[in-house]
mmCIF file of C-alpha atoms in Angstrom:
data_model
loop_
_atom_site.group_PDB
_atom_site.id
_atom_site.type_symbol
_atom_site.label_atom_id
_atom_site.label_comp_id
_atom_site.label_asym_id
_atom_site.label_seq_id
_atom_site.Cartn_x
_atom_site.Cartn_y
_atom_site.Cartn_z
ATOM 1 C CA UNK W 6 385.506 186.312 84.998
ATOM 2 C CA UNK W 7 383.895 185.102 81.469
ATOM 3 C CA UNK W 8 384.668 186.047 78.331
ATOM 4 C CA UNK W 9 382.230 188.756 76.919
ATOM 5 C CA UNK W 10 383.088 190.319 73.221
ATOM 6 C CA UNK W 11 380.991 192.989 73.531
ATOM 7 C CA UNK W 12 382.560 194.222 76.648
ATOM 8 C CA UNK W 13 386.338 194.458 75.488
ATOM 9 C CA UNK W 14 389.134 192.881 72.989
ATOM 10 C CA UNK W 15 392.497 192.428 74.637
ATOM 11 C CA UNK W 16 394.940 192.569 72.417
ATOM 12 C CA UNK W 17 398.647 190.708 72.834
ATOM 13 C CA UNK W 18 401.957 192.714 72.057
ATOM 14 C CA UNK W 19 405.324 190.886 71.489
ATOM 15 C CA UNK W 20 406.542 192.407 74.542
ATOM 16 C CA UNK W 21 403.966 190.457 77.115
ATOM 17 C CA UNK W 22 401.804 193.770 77.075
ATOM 18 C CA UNK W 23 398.676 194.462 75.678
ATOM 19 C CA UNK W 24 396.155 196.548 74.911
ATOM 20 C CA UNK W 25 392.261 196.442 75.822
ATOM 21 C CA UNK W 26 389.371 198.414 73.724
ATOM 22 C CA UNK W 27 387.028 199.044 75.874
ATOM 23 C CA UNK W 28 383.957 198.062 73.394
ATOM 24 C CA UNK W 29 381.111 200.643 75.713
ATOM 25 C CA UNK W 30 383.058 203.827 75.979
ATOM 26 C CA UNK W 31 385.619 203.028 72.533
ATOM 27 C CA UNK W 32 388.650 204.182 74.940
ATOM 28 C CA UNK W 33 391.881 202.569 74.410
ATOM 29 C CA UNK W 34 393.946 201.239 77.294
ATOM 30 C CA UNK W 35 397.649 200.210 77.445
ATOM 31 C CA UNK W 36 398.504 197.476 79.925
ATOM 32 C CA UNK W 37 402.192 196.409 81.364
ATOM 33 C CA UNK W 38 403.221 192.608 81.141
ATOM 34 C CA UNK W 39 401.824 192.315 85.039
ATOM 35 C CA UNK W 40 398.749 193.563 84.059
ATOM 36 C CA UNK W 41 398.477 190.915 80.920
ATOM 37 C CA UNK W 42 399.052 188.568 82.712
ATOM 38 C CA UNK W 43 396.626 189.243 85.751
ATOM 39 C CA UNK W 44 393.594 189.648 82.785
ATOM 40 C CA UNK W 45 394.572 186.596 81.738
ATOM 41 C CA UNK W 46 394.633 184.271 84.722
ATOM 42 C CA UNK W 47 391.738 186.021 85.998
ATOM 43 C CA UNK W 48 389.886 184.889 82.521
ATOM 44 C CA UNK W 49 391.062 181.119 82.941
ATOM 45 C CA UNK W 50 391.312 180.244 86.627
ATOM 46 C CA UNK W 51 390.523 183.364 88.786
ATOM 47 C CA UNK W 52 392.581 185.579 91.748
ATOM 48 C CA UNK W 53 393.997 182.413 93.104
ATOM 49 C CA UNK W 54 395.297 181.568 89.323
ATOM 50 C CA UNK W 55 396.519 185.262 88.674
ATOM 51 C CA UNK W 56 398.026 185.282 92.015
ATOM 52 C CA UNK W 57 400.495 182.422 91.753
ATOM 53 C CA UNK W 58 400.942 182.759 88.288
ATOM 54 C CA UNK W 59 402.342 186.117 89.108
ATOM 55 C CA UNK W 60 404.118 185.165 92.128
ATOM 56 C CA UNK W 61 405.901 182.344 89.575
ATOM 57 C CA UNK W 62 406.880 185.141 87.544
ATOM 58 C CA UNK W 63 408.136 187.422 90.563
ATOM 59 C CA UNK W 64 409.612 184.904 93.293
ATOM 60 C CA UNK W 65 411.121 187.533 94.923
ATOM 61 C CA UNK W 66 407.706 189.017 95.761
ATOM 62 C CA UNK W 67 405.602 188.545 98.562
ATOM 63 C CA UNK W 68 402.351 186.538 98.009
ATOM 64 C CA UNK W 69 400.862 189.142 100.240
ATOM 65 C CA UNK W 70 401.950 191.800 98.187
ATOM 66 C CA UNK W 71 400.603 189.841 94.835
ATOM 67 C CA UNK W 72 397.233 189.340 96.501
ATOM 68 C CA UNK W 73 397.321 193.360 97.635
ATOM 69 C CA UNK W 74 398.267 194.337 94.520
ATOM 70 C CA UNK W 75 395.856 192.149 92.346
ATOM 71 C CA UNK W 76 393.195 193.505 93.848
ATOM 72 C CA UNK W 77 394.118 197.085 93.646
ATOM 73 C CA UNK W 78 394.206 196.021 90.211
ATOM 74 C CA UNK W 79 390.972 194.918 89.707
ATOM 75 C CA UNK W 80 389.176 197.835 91.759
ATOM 76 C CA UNK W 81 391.421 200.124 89.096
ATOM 77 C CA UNK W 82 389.734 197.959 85.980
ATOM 78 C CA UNK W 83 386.215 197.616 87.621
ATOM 79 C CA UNK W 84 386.127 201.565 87.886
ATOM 80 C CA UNK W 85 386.986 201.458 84.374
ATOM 81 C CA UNK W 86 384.457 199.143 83.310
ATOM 82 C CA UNK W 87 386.796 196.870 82.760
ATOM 83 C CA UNK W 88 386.494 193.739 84.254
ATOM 84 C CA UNK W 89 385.570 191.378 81.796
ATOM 85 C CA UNK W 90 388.195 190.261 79.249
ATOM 86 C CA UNK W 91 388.425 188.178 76.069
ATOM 87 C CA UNK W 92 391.633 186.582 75.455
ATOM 88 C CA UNK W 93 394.346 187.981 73.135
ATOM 89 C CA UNK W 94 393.618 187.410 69.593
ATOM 90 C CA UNK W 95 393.757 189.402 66.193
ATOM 91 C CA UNK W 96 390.153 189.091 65.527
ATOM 92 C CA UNK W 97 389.098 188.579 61.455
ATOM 93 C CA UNK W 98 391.300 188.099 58.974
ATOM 94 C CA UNK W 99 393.984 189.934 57.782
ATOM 95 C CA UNK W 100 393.807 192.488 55.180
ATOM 96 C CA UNK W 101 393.284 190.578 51.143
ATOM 97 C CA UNK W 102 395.415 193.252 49.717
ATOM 98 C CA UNK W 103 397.927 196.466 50.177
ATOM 99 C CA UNK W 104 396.385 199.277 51.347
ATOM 100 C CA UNK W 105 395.285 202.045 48.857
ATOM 101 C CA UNK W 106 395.859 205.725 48.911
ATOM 102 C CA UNK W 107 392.597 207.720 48.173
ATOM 103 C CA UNK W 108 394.383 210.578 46.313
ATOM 104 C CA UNK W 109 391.513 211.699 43.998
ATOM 105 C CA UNK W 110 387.896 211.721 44.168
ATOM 106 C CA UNK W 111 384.498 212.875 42.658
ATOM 107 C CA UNK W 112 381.475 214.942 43.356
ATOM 108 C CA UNK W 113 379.132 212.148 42.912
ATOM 109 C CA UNK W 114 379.634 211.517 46.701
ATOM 110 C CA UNK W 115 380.077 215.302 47.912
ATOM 111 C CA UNK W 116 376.566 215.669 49.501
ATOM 112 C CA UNK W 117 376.405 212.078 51.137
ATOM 113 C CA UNK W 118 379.920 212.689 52.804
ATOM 114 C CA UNK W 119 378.348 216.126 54.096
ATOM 115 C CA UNK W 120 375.764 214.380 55.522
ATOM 116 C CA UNK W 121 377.905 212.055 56.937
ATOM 117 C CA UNK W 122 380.873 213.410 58.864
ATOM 118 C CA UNK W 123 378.633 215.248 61.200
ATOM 119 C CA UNK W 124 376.620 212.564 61.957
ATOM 120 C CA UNK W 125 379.137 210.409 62.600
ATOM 121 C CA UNK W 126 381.073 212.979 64.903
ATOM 122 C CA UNK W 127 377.304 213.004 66.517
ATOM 123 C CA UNK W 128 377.592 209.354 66.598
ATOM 124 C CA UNK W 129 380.411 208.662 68.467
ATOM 125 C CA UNK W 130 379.774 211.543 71.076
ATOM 126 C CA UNK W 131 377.528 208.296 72.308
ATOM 127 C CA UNK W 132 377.799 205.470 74.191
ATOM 128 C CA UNK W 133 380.535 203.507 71.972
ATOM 129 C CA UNK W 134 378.325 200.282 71.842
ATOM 130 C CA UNK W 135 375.643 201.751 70.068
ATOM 131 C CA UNK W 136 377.966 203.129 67.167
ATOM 132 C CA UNK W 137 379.152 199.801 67.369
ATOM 133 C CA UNK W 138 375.806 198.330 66.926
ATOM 134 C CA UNK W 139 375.094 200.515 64.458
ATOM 135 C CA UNK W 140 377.899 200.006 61.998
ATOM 136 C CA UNK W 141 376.677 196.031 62.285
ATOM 137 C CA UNK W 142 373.546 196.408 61.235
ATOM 138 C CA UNK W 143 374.942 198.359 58.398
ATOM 139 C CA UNK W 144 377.514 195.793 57.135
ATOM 140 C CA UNK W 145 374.869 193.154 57.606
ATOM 141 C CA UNK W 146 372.756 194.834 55.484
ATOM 142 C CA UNK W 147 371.649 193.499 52.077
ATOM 143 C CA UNK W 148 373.467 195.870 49.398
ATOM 144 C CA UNK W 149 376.479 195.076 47.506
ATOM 145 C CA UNK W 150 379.976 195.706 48.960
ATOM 146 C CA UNK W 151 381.640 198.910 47.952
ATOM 147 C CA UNK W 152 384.016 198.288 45.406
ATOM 148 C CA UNK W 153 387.695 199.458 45.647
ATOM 149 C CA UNK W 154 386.917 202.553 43.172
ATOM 150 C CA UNK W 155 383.810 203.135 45.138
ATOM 151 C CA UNK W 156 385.594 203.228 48.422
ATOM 152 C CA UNK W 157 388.303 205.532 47.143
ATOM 153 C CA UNK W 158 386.450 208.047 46.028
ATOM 154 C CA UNK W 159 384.284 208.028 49.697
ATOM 155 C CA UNK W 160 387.120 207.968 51.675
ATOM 156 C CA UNK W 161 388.769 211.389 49.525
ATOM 157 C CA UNK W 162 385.205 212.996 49.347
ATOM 158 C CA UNK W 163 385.194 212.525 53.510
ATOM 159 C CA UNK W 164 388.259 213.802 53.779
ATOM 160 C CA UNK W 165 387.866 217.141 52.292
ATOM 161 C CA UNK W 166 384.394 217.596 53.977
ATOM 162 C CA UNK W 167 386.354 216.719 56.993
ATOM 163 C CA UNK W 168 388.931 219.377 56.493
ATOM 164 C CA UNK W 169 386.143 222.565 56.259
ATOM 165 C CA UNK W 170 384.561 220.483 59.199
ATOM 166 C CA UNK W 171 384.770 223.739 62.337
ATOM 167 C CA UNK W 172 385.508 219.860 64.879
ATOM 168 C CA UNK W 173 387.400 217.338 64.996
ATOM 169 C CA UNK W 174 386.965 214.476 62.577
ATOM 170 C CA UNK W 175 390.186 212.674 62.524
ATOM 171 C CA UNK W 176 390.788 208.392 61.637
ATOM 172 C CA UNK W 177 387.728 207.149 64.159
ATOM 173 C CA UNK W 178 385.427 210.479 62.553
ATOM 174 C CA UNK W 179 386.387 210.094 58.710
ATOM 175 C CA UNK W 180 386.850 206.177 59.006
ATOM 176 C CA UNK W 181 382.716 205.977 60.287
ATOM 177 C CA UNK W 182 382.031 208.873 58.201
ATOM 178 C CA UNK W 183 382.802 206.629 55.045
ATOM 179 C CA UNK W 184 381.256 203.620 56.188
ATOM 180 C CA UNK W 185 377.834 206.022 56.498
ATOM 181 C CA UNK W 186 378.413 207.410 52.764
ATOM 182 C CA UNK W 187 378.936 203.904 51.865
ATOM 183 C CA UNK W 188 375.113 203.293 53.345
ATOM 184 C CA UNK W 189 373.691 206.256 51.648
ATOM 185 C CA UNK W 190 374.967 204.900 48.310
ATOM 186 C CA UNK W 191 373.519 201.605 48.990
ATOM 187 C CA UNK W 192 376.808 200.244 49.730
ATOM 188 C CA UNK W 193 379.407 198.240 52.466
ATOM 189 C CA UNK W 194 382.516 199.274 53.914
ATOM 190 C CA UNK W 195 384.011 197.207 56.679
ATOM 191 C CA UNK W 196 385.081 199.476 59.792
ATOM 192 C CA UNK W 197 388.338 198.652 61.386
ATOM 193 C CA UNK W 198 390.486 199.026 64.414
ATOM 194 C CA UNK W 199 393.876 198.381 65.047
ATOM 195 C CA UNK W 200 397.094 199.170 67.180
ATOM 196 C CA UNK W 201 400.998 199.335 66.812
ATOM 197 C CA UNK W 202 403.313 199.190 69.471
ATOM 198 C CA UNK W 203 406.548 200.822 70.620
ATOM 199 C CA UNK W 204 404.850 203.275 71.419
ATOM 200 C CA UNK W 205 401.098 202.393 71.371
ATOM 201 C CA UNK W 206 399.527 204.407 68.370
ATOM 202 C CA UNK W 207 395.813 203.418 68.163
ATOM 203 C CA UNK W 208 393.908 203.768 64.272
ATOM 204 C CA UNK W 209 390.582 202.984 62.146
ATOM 205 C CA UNK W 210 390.263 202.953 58.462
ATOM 206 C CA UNK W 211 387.754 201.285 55.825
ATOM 207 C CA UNK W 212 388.249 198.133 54.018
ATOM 208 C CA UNK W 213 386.207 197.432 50.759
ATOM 209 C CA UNK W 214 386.435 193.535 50.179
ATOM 210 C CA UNK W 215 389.414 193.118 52.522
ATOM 211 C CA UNK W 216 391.686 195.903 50.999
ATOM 212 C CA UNK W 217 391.840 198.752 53.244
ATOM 213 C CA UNK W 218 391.339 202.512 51.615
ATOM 214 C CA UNK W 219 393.655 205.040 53.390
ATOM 215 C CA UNK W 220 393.149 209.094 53.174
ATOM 216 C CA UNK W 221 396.767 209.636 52.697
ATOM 217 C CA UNK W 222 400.028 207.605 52.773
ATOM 218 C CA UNK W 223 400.708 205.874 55.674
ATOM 219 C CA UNK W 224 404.177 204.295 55.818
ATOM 220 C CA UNK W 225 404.133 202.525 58.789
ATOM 221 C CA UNK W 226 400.594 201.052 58.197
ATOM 222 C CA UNK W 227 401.987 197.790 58.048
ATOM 223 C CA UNK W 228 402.638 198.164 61.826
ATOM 224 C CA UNK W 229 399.201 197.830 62.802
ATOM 225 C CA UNK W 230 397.534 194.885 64.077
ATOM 226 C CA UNK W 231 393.751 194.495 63.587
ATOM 227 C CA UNK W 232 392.033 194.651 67.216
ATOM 228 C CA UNK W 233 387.987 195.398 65.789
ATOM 229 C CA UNK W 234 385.776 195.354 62.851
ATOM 230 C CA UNK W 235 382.220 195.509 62.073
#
């Protein structure tokens, strides 16, 4: 199996397990050490790789059992549409500055933000990849990126569209709601992704030049590692 970024990001955790994104469908997926370490082998050497590197791991297991149970494993990803892996890595940098709390905001972005919530809830009803592809061809775009001010005042104008909004428009809605009020103001916003661990809490939030803008207080933001951005 190759390495294919627009398929999936697997993400390490500092327990051995990880996490995949599943870049077509934008579901999350928690995986056990095992499982890690199958993807993994599988990337750089194949089933014969994953096989005794697991059966290094578990001595006490029969190789039969490995084999049996590796390719279980891979039927279970393959119906999934996961079967093609990139290897664990924190992609981009990390973020330029401590996040800030949107707590006030203006009307100047009222109507754009109106605009955009639904059509980003109508967005990701879609195939993930082409909200994905979307939200590139927005940040490549040739407009200024939205200053911190800017993005502050998007992010609370999103927000309390979001909150007379009759569906749901939670972090992935309001997060790609902002980056599409940044667009209609001639502006960037970068889109991210991230997860924590212990348990696995999945997020997405805008960064304008590397300092991410939050709708409220978060307190263990900190805790999240960045998986995606566009």
């Amino acid at each position: 199996m190759t390495g294919a970024s627009k398929v999936v990001h697997l993400e390490g955790a500092a327990h051995e397990g990880g996490v995949v994104l599943n870049l077509r469908s934008g579901r999350w997926y928690a995986l056990n050490s095992t499982a890690t370490l199958l993807c993994r082998e599988l990337r750089t050497g194949g089933l014969e790789t994953a096989v005794r590197a697991i059966g290094d791991r578990y001595p006490a297991v029969d190789e039969h059992r490995v084999r049996r149970d590796a390719g279980e494993m891979i039927k279970t990803l393959a119906d999934r549409d996961l079967v093609v892996f990139e290897p664990p890595v924190i992609t981009e940098r990390g973020a330029a500055g401590p996040p800030i709390v949107a707590r006030t905001g203006t009307g100047r972005y009222r109507f754009r933000a109106a605009v955009a919530v639904p059509v980003a809830v109508i967005m990701l009803s879609l195939p993930f990849r082409w909200t994905l592809w979307v939200a590139s061809v927005l940040r490549a775009r040739d407009v200024s990126e939205a200053t911190t001010e800017e993005a502050v005042a998007m992010v609370r104008m999103v927000e309390a569209v979001a909150e007379r909004y009759p569906f749901r428009a939670a972090c992935l809605e309001q997060s790609l709601a902002a980056v599409l009020t940044a667009a209609l103001s001639r502006r960037r916003l970068g889109w991210v992704m991230g997860v924590a661990e212990d348990p696995y809490r999945f997020h997405a939030w805008v960064e304008a030049r590397g300092v991410p803008v939050l709708p409220a207080e978060e307190p263990e933001f900190s805790e999240y590692r960045r998986v995606l951005s566009r």
